[in-house]
Short mmCIF file of C-alpha atoms and ligand atoms in Angstrom, two decimals:
data_model
loop_
_atom_site.label_atom_id
_atom_site.label_comp_id
_atom_site.label_asym_id
_atom_site.label_seq_id
_atom_site.Cartn_x
_atom_site.Cartn_y
_atom_site.Cartn_z
CA MET H 1 21.73 -7.59 10.41
CA ASN H 2 19.21 -10.39 10.66
CA LEU H 3 20.95 -13.68 9.85
CA ILE H 4 18.60 -14.68 7.05
CA LEU H 5 18.99 -11.27 5.43
CA GLN H 6 22.75 -11.56 5.80
CA HIS H 7 22.65 -14.96 4.14
CA ASP H 8 20.57 -13.63 1.25
CA LEU H 9 22.96 -10.75 0.81
CA ASN H 10 25.90 -13.12 0.58
CA ASP H 11 24.01 -15.32 -1.89
CA LEU H 12 22.66 -12.48 -4.06
CA GLU H 13 24.24 -13.61 -7.31
CA ASN H 14 22.90 -17.14 -7.00
CA ILE H 15 19.42 -15.89 -6.07
CA LEU H 16 19.19 -13.53 -9.05
CA GLU H 17 20.64 -16.18 -11.38
CA LYS H 18 17.91 -18.64 -10.39
CA THR H 19 15.26 -15.94 -10.78
CA LYS H 20 16.57 -15.06 -14.25
CA GLN H 21 16.51 -18.72 -15.29
CA GLN H 22 12.94 -19.07 -14.06
CA GLY H 23 11.96 -16.00 -16.10
CA ILE H 24 13.57 -17.46 -19.21
CA ASP H 25 11.81 -20.81 -18.71
CA PHE H 26 8.39 -19.17 -18.32
CA LEU H 27 8.77 -16.82 -21.28
CA ASN H 28 10.19 -19.49 -23.60
CA ASN H 29 7.30 -21.80 -22.76
CA LEU H 30 4.55 -19.15 -22.95
CA GLU H 31 2.92 -20.79 -26.02
CA ASN H 32 2.16 -23.87 -23.95
CA VAL H 33 1.03 -22.19 -20.74
CA PRO H 34 -2.80 -22.40 -20.53
CA THR H 35 -4.74 -19.13 -20.83
CA SER H 36 -6.94 -20.25 -17.90
CA ASN H 37 -6.79 -22.85 -15.16
CA LYS H 38 -8.82 -23.89 -12.14
CA ASN H 39 -5.92 -24.04 -9.67
CA SER H 40 -6.37 -22.36 -6.33
CA ILE H 41 -4.65 -21.94 -2.97
CA ASP H 42 -5.63 -21.91 0.67
CA TYR H 43 -4.73 -18.30 1.30
CA THR H 44 -4.92 -18.54 5.09
CA ARG H 45 -1.26 -19.66 5.25
CA GLU H 46 0.32 -18.63 8.54
CA LEU H 47 3.22 -16.22 8.53
CA ASN H 48 6.38 -18.00 9.70
CA GLU H 49 8.30 -16.71 12.70
CA LEU H 50 11.67 -17.38 11.07
CA GLY H 51 12.24 -16.27 7.51
CA LEU H 52 12.72 -18.92 4.81
CA GLY H 53 15.26 -16.93 2.81
CA SER H 54 14.80 -16.07 -0.88
CA LEU H 55 15.58 -19.47 -2.41
CA ALA H 56 13.30 -21.52 -0.16
CA THR H 57 10.60 -18.88 -0.74
CA LEU H 58 11.13 -19.26 -4.48
CA GLU H 59 10.55 -22.99 -4.03
CA GLU H 60 7.30 -22.36 -2.20
CA PHE H 61 6.29 -19.86 -4.91
CA ASN H 62 6.90 -22.56 -7.52
CA GLU H 63 4.90 -25.12 -5.59
CA ARG H 64 1.92 -23.02 -4.59
CA LEU H 65 1.70 -19.76 -6.54
CA ALA H 66 3.25 -20.44 -9.95
CA PRO H 67 0.49 -22.98 -10.80
CA LEU H 68 -2.04 -20.13 -10.50
CA MET H 69 -0.41 -18.20 -13.33
CA VAL H 70 -2.05 -18.04 -16.76
CA ALA H 71 -0.58 -17.06 -20.12
CA SER H 72 -1.92 -13.51 -19.99
CA PRO H 73 1.29 -12.14 -21.57
CA GLY H 74 0.97 -14.83 -24.27
CA PRO H 75 -0.24 -14.62 -27.88
CA ARG H 76 -3.78 -15.98 -27.38
CA TYR H 77 -4.97 -13.93 -24.42
CA TRP H 78 -7.51 -11.78 -26.24
CA GLY H 79 -9.71 -10.80 -23.29
CA PHE H 80 -10.08 -7.19 -22.14
CA VAL H 81 -7.23 -5.34 -23.92
CA THR H 82 -4.20 -7.25 -22.68
CA GLY H 83 -0.71 -6.51 -23.85
CA GLY H 84 2.36 -8.64 -23.24
CA SER H 85 5.91 -7.67 -22.34
CA THR H 86 8.65 -7.27 -24.91
CA PRO H 87 12.22 -8.24 -23.94
CA ALA H 88 13.37 -4.61 -23.64
CA SER H 89 10.37 -3.71 -21.47
CA ILE H 90 11.27 -6.52 -19.06
CA VAL H 91 14.85 -5.24 -18.88
CA GLY H 92 13.54 -1.79 -17.99
CA ASP H 93 11.11 -3.22 -15.47
CA TRP H 94 13.72 -5.35 -13.74
CA LEU H 95 16.17 -2.47 -13.62
CA ALA H 96 13.49 -0.15 -12.20
CA SER H 97 13.35 -2.55 -9.23
CA VAL H 98 17.11 -2.90 -9.01
CA TYR H 99 17.81 0.86 -9.02
CA ASP H 100 14.74 1.50 -6.85
CA GLN H 101 14.63 5.28 -7.40
CA ASN H 102 11.80 7.49 -6.29
CA THR H 103 10.51 9.75 -9.08
CA GLN H 104 9.88 13.25 -7.82
CA ALA H 105 11.67 16.53 -8.32
CA ILE H 106 13.78 17.67 -11.25
CA LYS H 107 16.19 19.38 -8.90
CA GLY H 108 17.27 17.65 -5.72
CA GLN H 109 15.89 14.37 -4.42
CA GLY H 110 14.57 12.02 -7.10
CA GLY H 111 16.09 14.19 -9.81
CA ALA H 112 17.57 11.44 -11.95
CA SER H 113 14.33 9.57 -12.41
CA ALA H 114 12.26 12.71 -13.02
CA LEU H 115 14.65 13.56 -15.85
CA ILE H 116 14.20 10.05 -17.27
CA GLU H 117 10.44 10.51 -17.02
CA PHE H 118 10.68 13.87 -18.90
CA GLU H 119 12.76 12.25 -21.63
CA THR H 120 10.39 9.28 -21.92
CA ILE H 121 7.33 11.52 -22.23
CA ASN H 122 9.17 13.49 -24.91
CA LEU H 123 9.92 10.27 -26.83
CA LEU H 124 6.27 9.22 -26.53
CA LEU H 125 5.10 12.57 -27.94
CA GLN H 126 7.37 11.94 -30.94
CA LEU H 127 6.07 8.39 -31.37
CA LEU H 128 2.47 9.64 -31.34
CA GLY H 129 3.12 12.76 -33.43
CA LEU H 130 1.93 15.10 -30.66
CA PRO H 131 3.31 18.59 -29.93
CA ASP H 132 5.38 19.36 -26.83
CA SER H 133 2.66 21.67 -25.54
CA PHE H 134 1.67 18.74 -23.29
CA LEU H 135 3.17 17.99 -19.88
CA GLY H 136 3.03 14.26 -19.17
CA GLY H 137 3.60 11.86 -16.33
CA PHE H 138 3.30 8.19 -15.48
CA VAL H 139 0.56 6.57 -13.42
CA THR H 140 -0.44 2.93 -12.87
CA GLY H 141 -3.06 2.57 -15.58
CA ALA H 142 -5.56 4.36 -17.80
CA THR H 143 -8.01 4.47 -14.88
CA MET H 144 -5.59 6.60 -12.86
CA SER H 145 -4.76 8.62 -15.95
CA ASN H 146 -8.46 9.40 -16.52
CA PHE H 147 -8.70 10.25 -12.81
CA THR H 148 -5.73 12.63 -13.06
CA CYS H 149 -6.98 14.37 -16.20
CA LEU H 150 -10.55 14.68 -14.94
CA GLY H 151 -9.25 15.93 -11.59
CA VAL H 152 -7.59 18.86 -13.35
CA ALA H 153 -10.70 19.29 -15.54
CA ARG H 154 -12.75 19.59 -12.34
CA GLN H 155 -10.41 22.29 -11.05
CA TRP H 156 -10.65 24.08 -14.42
CA PHE H 157 -14.45 24.01 -14.21
CA GLY H 158 -14.37 25.59 -10.75
CA ASN H 159 -11.87 28.16 -11.98
CA GLN H 160 -14.32 29.21 -14.72
CA LEU H 161 -16.79 30.09 -11.95
CA GLY H 162 -14.16 31.77 -9.79
CA LYS H 163 -14.08 28.82 -7.35
CA ASP H 164 -11.22 26.67 -6.04
CA PHE H 165 -12.75 23.18 -5.66
CA ALA H 166 -9.45 21.64 -4.55
CA LYS H 167 -9.33 23.97 -1.55
CA ASN H 168 -12.97 24.40 -0.69
CA GLY H 169 -14.80 21.40 -2.08
CA ILE H 170 -17.44 21.26 -4.79
CA PHE H 171 -20.58 23.32 -4.36
CA GLU H 172 -21.70 23.47 -7.97
CA THR H 173 -23.07 21.05 -10.51
CA ILE H 174 -20.29 20.18 -12.92
CA ASN H 175 -21.55 19.77 -16.48
CA ILE H 176 -20.15 16.72 -18.24
CA LEU H 177 -21.00 15.40 -21.69
CA SER H 178 -20.01 12.04 -23.17
CA ALA H 179 -21.33 9.41 -25.60
CA THR H 180 -19.59 6.09 -24.84
CA PRO H 181 -17.27 6.74 -21.90
CA HIS H 182 -15.14 3.91 -20.56
CA SER H 183 -16.29 2.67 -17.15
CA SER H 184 -13.08 3.98 -15.60
CA SER H 185 -13.98 7.58 -16.47
CA ILE H 186 -17.33 7.11 -14.75
CA LYS H 187 -15.53 5.54 -11.79
CA SER H 188 -13.27 8.61 -11.76
CA LEU H 189 -16.34 10.87 -11.56
CA ALA H 190 -17.35 8.90 -8.45
CA MET H 191 -13.87 9.18 -6.91
CA LEU H 192 -13.68 12.90 -7.69
CA GLY H 193 -16.87 13.67 -5.82
CA ILE H 194 -18.65 14.65 -9.03
CA GLY H 195 -20.88 11.57 -8.93
CA SER H 196 -21.07 8.76 -11.43
CA ASN H 197 -24.67 9.66 -12.35
CA ASN H 198 -23.85 13.24 -13.10
CA PHE H 199 -23.07 13.23 -16.77
CA THR H 200 -25.24 13.75 -19.83
CA THR H 201 -25.24 11.02 -22.46
CA VAL H 202 -24.90 12.40 -25.96
CA LYS H 203 -26.27 10.29 -28.84
CA THR H 204 -23.96 8.07 -30.84
CA ALA H 205 -23.59 8.62 -34.59
CA GLU H 206 -25.85 6.84 -37.08
CA GLY H 207 -24.90 3.48 -38.55
CA ASN H 208 -23.71 1.03 -35.88
CA ARG H 209 -21.34 3.51 -34.27
CA GLU H 210 -20.14 4.16 -30.72
CA ALA H 211 -18.71 7.55 -31.69
CA ILE H 212 -20.32 10.78 -30.55
CA ASP H 213 -23.02 12.32 -32.77
CA ILE H 214 -21.60 15.77 -33.44
CA VAL H 215 -24.99 17.37 -34.20
CA ASP H 216 -26.45 16.07 -30.94
CA LEU H 217 -23.32 17.17 -29.11
CA GLU H 218 -23.80 20.73 -30.33
CA GLU H 219 -27.49 20.60 -29.35
CA ASN H 220 -26.46 19.59 -25.83
CA ILE H 221 -23.88 22.36 -25.73
CA LYS H 222 -26.49 24.93 -26.74
CA ASN H 223 -28.76 23.68 -23.94
CA LEU H 224 -26.07 24.71 -21.46
CA ASN H 225 -26.58 28.36 -22.43
CA GLY H 226 -22.93 29.30 -22.45
CA LYS H 227 -22.02 27.49 -19.22
CA PRO H 228 -18.63 25.73 -19.21
CA PHE H 229 -18.51 21.94 -19.40
CA ILE H 230 -16.20 18.92 -19.62
CA LEU H 231 -16.30 16.66 -22.69
CA ILE H 232 -15.10 13.07 -22.24
CA SER H 233 -14.40 11.65 -25.69
CA SER H 234 -13.01 8.35 -26.96
CA ALA H 235 -10.15 7.25 -29.16
CA GLY H 236 -10.96 3.53 -29.26
CA THR H 237 -14.05 2.27 -27.45
CA VAL H 238 -13.62 -1.15 -25.86
CA ASN H 239 -16.34 -2.98 -27.79
CA THR H 240 -15.77 -1.79 -31.33
CA ALA H 241 -12.66 0.46 -31.20
CA ASP H 242 -14.65 3.42 -32.45
CA PHE H 243 -13.24 6.96 -32.52
CA ASP H 244 -14.95 10.30 -32.01
CA ASP H 245 -14.50 12.84 -34.80
CA PHE H 246 -11.69 14.95 -33.37
CA GLU H 247 -11.59 17.46 -36.21
CA ALA H 248 -15.26 18.22 -35.68
CA ILE H 249 -14.70 18.50 -31.91
CA SER H 250 -11.78 20.89 -32.55
CA LYS H 251 -14.16 23.16 -34.47
CA LEU H 252 -16.61 23.13 -31.56
CA LYS H 253 -13.75 23.93 -29.20
CA ALA H 254 -13.11 27.13 -31.15
CA LYS H 255 -16.75 28.12 -30.60
CA TYR H 256 -17.52 27.01 -27.05
CA ASN H 257 -15.80 26.99 -23.66
CA PHE H 258 -15.05 23.42 -22.53
CA TRP H 259 -12.35 21.09 -21.25
CA TRP H 260 -11.75 18.38 -23.82
CA HIS H 261 -10.52 15.04 -22.51
CA ILE H 262 -9.72 12.06 -24.74
CA ASP H 263 -9.51 8.51 -23.40
CA ALA H 264 -7.07 7.00 -25.90
CA ALA H 265 -6.01 4.11 -23.64
CA PHE H 266 -5.24 1.79 -26.56
CA GLY H 267 -6.63 3.69 -29.57
CA GLY H 268 -3.98 6.40 -29.28
CA PHE H 269 -1.52 4.00 -30.87
CA ALA H 270 -3.39 4.35 -34.16
CA ALA H 271 -1.17 7.44 -34.46
CA VAL H 272 1.97 5.36 -35.05
CA SER H 273 0.70 3.92 -38.34
CA ASP H 274 0.23 5.88 -41.57
CA LYS H 275 -2.72 3.57 -42.28
CA TYR H 276 -4.60 4.49 -39.13
CA LYS H 277 -3.43 7.88 -37.98
CA HIS H 278 -6.39 9.57 -39.68
CA LEU H 279 -8.47 8.13 -36.80
CA VAL H 280 -6.84 10.54 -34.33
CA GLU H 281 -6.50 13.56 -36.63
CA GLY H 282 -7.15 16.72 -34.62
CA TRP H 283 -6.53 15.11 -31.21
CA GLU H 284 -3.69 17.53 -30.45
CA GLY H 285 -6.40 20.12 -29.70
CA ALA H 286 -7.45 18.25 -26.55
CA ASP H 287 -6.75 19.59 -23.06
CA SER H 288 -5.91 16.14 -21.74
CA ILE H 289 -5.27 12.64 -23.11
CA THR H 290 -5.08 9.22 -21.43
CA ILE H 291 -2.84 6.48 -22.84
CA ASP H 292 -2.03 3.02 -21.50
CA CYS H 293 1.41 1.49 -21.99
CA HIS H 294 0.60 -1.94 -20.57
CA LYS H 295 -1.74 -2.52 -23.52
CA TRP H 296 -0.46 -1.81 -27.03
CA LEU H 297 3.03 -0.66 -26.02
CA ASN H 298 3.51 -4.15 -24.53
CA VAL H 299 5.24 -3.21 -21.29
CA PRO H 300 4.50 -4.99 -17.98
CA TYR H 301 1.77 -3.74 -15.64
CA GLU H 302 1.46 -1.04 -14.18
CA SER H 303 2.13 1.58 -16.82
CA ALA H 304 0.13 4.42 -18.32
CA PHE H 305 0.58 8.14 -18.79
CA TYR H 306 -1.49 11.28 -18.96
CA LEU H 307 -0.88 14.30 -21.16
CA ILE H 308 -2.21 17.65 -19.97
CA LYS H 309 -1.63 20.94 -21.79
CA LYS H 310 1.10 23.01 -20.17
CA GLU H 311 -1.21 26.04 -20.07
CA HIS H 312 -3.10 24.17 -17.30
CA THR H 313 -0.08 23.35 -15.12
CA SER H 314 -1.06 25.81 -12.37
CA LEU H 315 -4.54 24.17 -12.16
CA GLN H 316 -2.81 20.79 -12.06
CA ILE H 317 -0.65 21.92 -9.14
CA GLU H 318 -3.71 23.31 -7.33
CA THR H 319 -5.30 19.87 -7.67
CA PHE H 320 -2.41 17.64 -6.63
CA GLN H 321 -0.02 19.77 -4.56
CA ASN H 322 1.20 18.78 -1.11
CA SER H 323 0.34 22.15 0.33
CA ASN H 324 1.05 21.62 4.02
CA ALA H 325 4.52 20.09 3.69
CA PRO H 326 7.25 22.75 3.63
CA TYR H 327 9.93 20.02 3.53
CA LEU H 328 8.74 19.10 0.02
CA GLY H 329 9.51 22.56 -1.32
CA ASN H 330 7.42 25.21 -3.03
CA PRO H 331 5.43 23.54 -5.85
CA LEU H 332 5.54 26.66 -7.98
CA GLU H 333 9.30 27.13 -7.77
CA ASN H 334 10.60 23.64 -8.23
CA PHE H 335 8.80 21.19 -10.52
CA ASN H 336 8.08 18.02 -8.62
CA TYR H 337 5.97 15.12 -9.84
CA LEU H 338 4.43 14.69 -6.41
CA ASN H 339 2.63 18.01 -6.89
CA VAL H 340 1.05 17.20 -10.27
CA LEU H 341 -0.34 13.67 -9.92
CA PRO H 342 -2.12 11.52 -7.34
CA GLU H 343 0.82 9.57 -5.90
CA ASN H 344 3.75 10.95 -3.92
CA SER H 345 6.42 8.22 -3.90
CA ARG H 346 6.57 6.29 -7.17
CA ARG H 347 8.89 3.71 -8.69
CA LEU H 348 10.90 4.56 -11.80
CA ARG H 349 7.83 3.81 -13.86
CA ALA H 350 9.12 5.41 -17.04
CA LEU H 351 12.04 3.02 -17.43
CA PRO H 352 10.29 0.03 -19.10
CA VAL H 353 8.80 2.44 -21.66
CA TRP H 354 12.14 4.18 -22.21
CA PHE H 355 13.82 0.83 -22.92
CA SER H 356 11.01 -0.24 -25.27
CA LEU H 357 11.04 2.97 -27.29
CA LEU H 358 14.80 2.92 -27.81
CA ALA H 359 14.94 -0.80 -28.48
CA TYR H 360 12.19 -0.97 -31.13
CA GLY H 361 11.84 2.57 -32.44
CA LYS H 362 8.93 4.03 -34.39
CA GLU H 363 9.01 1.18 -36.85
CA GLY H 364 8.80 -1.52 -34.19
CA PHE H 365 5.60 -0.07 -32.76
CA CYS H 366 4.13 0.62 -36.18
CA ASP H 367 4.70 -3.07 -36.99
CA ILE H 368 3.04 -4.20 -33.76
CA VAL H 369 -0.02 -2.03 -34.46
CA GLU H 370 -0.34 -3.04 -38.10
CA ASN H 371 0.19 -6.71 -37.28
CA SER H 372 -2.53 -6.57 -34.60
CA THR H 373 -5.02 -4.89 -36.91
CA SER H 374 -4.39 -7.27 -39.80
CA LEU H 375 -4.81 -10.23 -37.44
CA ALA H 376 -8.12 -8.76 -36.22
CA MET H 377 -9.30 -8.55 -39.85
CA HIS H 378 -8.09 -12.05 -40.54
CA PHE H 379 -9.85 -13.45 -37.48
CA GLY H 380 -13.07 -11.63 -38.46
CA ASN H 381 -12.94 -13.13 -41.96
CA GLU H 382 -12.34 -16.62 -40.57
CA LEU H 383 -15.34 -16.24 -38.25
CA ILE H 384 -17.60 -15.30 -41.13
CA GLU H 385 -16.27 -18.09 -43.32
CA GLU H 386 -16.83 -20.62 -40.52
CA GLY H 387 -20.54 -19.91 -40.87
CA ASN H 388 -21.77 -20.06 -37.27
CA PHE H 389 -20.72 -16.57 -36.22
CA GLU H 390 -21.63 -13.00 -37.07
CA LEU H 391 -19.86 -9.71 -36.42
CA LEU H 392 -21.76 -7.27 -34.21
CA ALA H 393 -19.84 -4.31 -35.64
CA PRO H 394 -17.34 -3.67 -38.43
CA ILE H 395 -13.69 -4.18 -37.48
CA ARG H 396 -12.27 -0.66 -37.32
CA LEU H 397 -8.90 -1.39 -35.75
CA ASN H 398 -7.89 -4.24 -33.44
CA ASN H 399 -11.09 -5.35 -31.68
CA VAL H 400 -13.44 -8.03 -33.02
CA CYS H 401 -16.93 -7.91 -31.51
CA PHE H 402 -18.97 -10.93 -32.58
CA THR H 403 -21.60 -13.43 -31.50
CA LEU H 404 -23.15 -16.77 -32.40
CA LYS H 405 -25.20 -16.31 -35.54
CA GLY H 406 -28.94 -15.78 -35.12
CA ASN H 407 -31.04 -14.45 -32.24
CA HIS H 408 -32.13 -18.00 -31.28
CA ASN H 409 -28.52 -18.66 -30.22
CA GLN H 410 -28.33 -15.71 -27.82
CA GLU H 411 -28.81 -17.85 -24.71
CA LYS H 412 -25.93 -20.10 -25.79
CA VAL H 413 -23.32 -17.34 -26.03
CA SER H 414 -22.12 -17.41 -22.45
CA GLU H 415 -22.01 -21.24 -22.32
CA PHE H 416 -20.01 -21.26 -25.54
CA LEU H 417 -17.52 -18.74 -24.18
CA THR H 418 -17.15 -20.55 -20.85
CA LEU H 419 -16.46 -23.86 -22.61
CA LEU H 420 -14.01 -22.22 -24.98
CA ASN H 421 -12.12 -20.33 -22.26
CA ASP H 422 -11.96 -23.45 -20.06
CA LYS H 423 -10.01 -25.25 -22.79
CA GLY H 424 -7.13 -22.90 -21.97
CA LYS H 425 -5.95 -22.24 -25.52
CA VAL H 426 -7.52 -18.80 -25.86
CA PHE H 427 -9.14 -16.29 -23.57
CA MET H 428 -11.84 -13.84 -24.67
CA THR H 429 -14.30 -11.73 -22.68
CA PRO H 430 -18.08 -11.37 -22.89
CA THR H 431 -19.89 -8.14 -23.70
CA VAL H 432 -23.29 -6.76 -24.52
CA TYR H 433 -23.46 -4.66 -27.64
CA GLN H 434 -26.70 -3.00 -28.83
CA ASN H 435 -28.66 -5.27 -26.49
CA ARG H 436 -27.13 -8.43 -27.86
CA LYS H 437 -24.79 -10.75 -25.99
CA GLY H 438 -21.45 -10.91 -27.68
CA ILE H 439 -17.80 -11.81 -27.36
CA ARG H 440 -14.78 -9.55 -27.70
CA ALA H 441 -11.37 -10.46 -29.03
CA SER H 442 -8.78 -7.70 -28.73
CA PHE H 443 -5.46 -7.93 -30.56
CA VAL H 444 -2.58 -6.02 -28.96
CA ASN H 445 0.04 -8.64 -28.09
CA TRP H 446 3.32 -8.40 -30.07
CA ARG H 447 3.66 -12.21 -30.16
CA THR H 448 0.34 -13.09 -31.84
CA ASN H 449 0.57 -14.52 -35.37
CA GLU H 450 -1.47 -16.30 -38.07
CA THR H 451 -0.92 -19.71 -36.49
CA ASP H 452 -2.65 -18.50 -33.35
CA ILE H 453 -5.73 -17.61 -35.40
CA GLU H 454 -5.80 -21.13 -36.88
CA VAL H 455 -5.43 -22.70 -33.44
CA VAL H 456 -8.29 -20.59 -32.07
CA ILE H 457 -10.65 -21.23 -34.99
CA GLY H 458 -10.02 -24.96 -34.51
CA GLU H 459 -10.81 -24.68 -30.80
CA MET H 460 -13.98 -22.72 -31.56
CA LYS H 461 -15.18 -25.42 -33.99
CA GLU H 462 -14.64 -28.10 -31.35
CA THR H 463 -16.49 -26.02 -28.79
CA LEU H 464 -19.47 -25.57 -31.14
CA ASN H 465 -19.68 -29.35 -31.52
CA ALA H 466 -19.62 -29.78 -27.73
CA LEU H 467 -22.50 -27.29 -27.18
C1 PLP R 501 -8.29 -0.44 -20.51
C2 PLP R 501 -8.97 0.86 -20.63
C3 PLP R 501 -9.11 1.71 -19.54
C4 PLP R 501 -8.68 1.34 -18.15
O1 PLP R 501 -7.33 1.04 -18.12
P1 PLP R 501 -6.55 0.38 -16.90
O2 PLP R 501 -5.19 0.31 -17.44
O3 PLP R 501 -7.19 -0.96 -16.68
O4 PLP R 501 -6.69 1.25 -15.71
C5 PLP R 501 -9.68 2.95 -19.76
N1 PLP R 501 -10.13 3.31 -20.97
C6 PLP R 501 -10.05 2.49 -22.04
C7 PLP R 501 -10.59 2.95 -23.37
C8 PLP R 501 -9.46 1.25 -21.92
O5 PLP R 501 -9.36 0.43 -22.97
#
């Protein structure tokens, strides 16, 4: 064995102890870590001939890389839709590295972790009140989940025409309808060879909505003259957390032949609260659903899952099977995750979620969701009371989409946001909503509380004065 490796092996306990202490120090100080900084590195560092060993490398990390880190798992990182990490999720994440299992088959190699993944998906279905008619699996994020679901939808579309796109490629126009798809679904259309331009935009509903207009949807369906199509719908749009009307879509599904996909990356968690679950009523009728865990479930990156109806499993295998590898077994005889999703080897990605679900239960996640939504409301009220801001849309769940009051202030919005973010106490992201420049604040972090809202409103007042 290489001497440095041998030394690290002998010193394992000390190395992990120091790493643990560093983790504790960072997490306990998260409130004070800035949400942005201007630190940088010269990334042309030369690779050393002789290894430094873990502890000296940790020292270099602390000197050069740790100063780059921002408080993105902290309570005032409201940009994008950014969750933190609960204690139990970190335990699961650390142990996933320690046990270092590959998640594949139920029988044979990788069996233990595939069983854990089955159990975790089953627990998630219970959390979300969904039936076990879905087969689920873990991928890195909602982007890959959308990709997986739409990949199977593509195969389904071909199947309707008697074609096998996975085997022979795509020689048909695939009909896709959507109103306000997330950019990652459009990116998936590009990756799947469908083409990011090749979807039809359905109107959004009247009255400052991002949800699909059901009447216009049916008009578009009728224009297809009975041809199959794929519907990409939303449970929680990123600007205004709007939801399509799933009960109305269910009724259309009984009348027309289409694959129904729901991107519920963060909005799916509305299902855990009695106050908000009406937003997803009827979603169990979908063919596929995307949900992120590294957002509202507050587990570390990279964690998301897809749910695809079991009736489509053979199409899913056609799409993702390793068909020229006899050593991997027959995909139809022995269930193996590497034949139903994009990756082959994967870490034990279910474990952080498994730990979180057992540690906090249904009530824990209901509390996180209801706390986030009440903080969003509270922040919205404070903005209005302050006088210099206006909401661009009503607050439906956990996202606040707002701007500086008055059209004459439109050109100041990005300067305001840059100044505010540079102060390092809060981080929000810009957007454009209905042709107006705006700012988004998204509440999903389990740590955020009322004091954070006060701190941020104070910072925003100071920033206005500095404009
Ligand atoms: C965040 C998000 C995505 C993309 O998720 P990643 O985890 O970044 O891949 C897709 N759809 C919606 C609605 C989202 O909010």
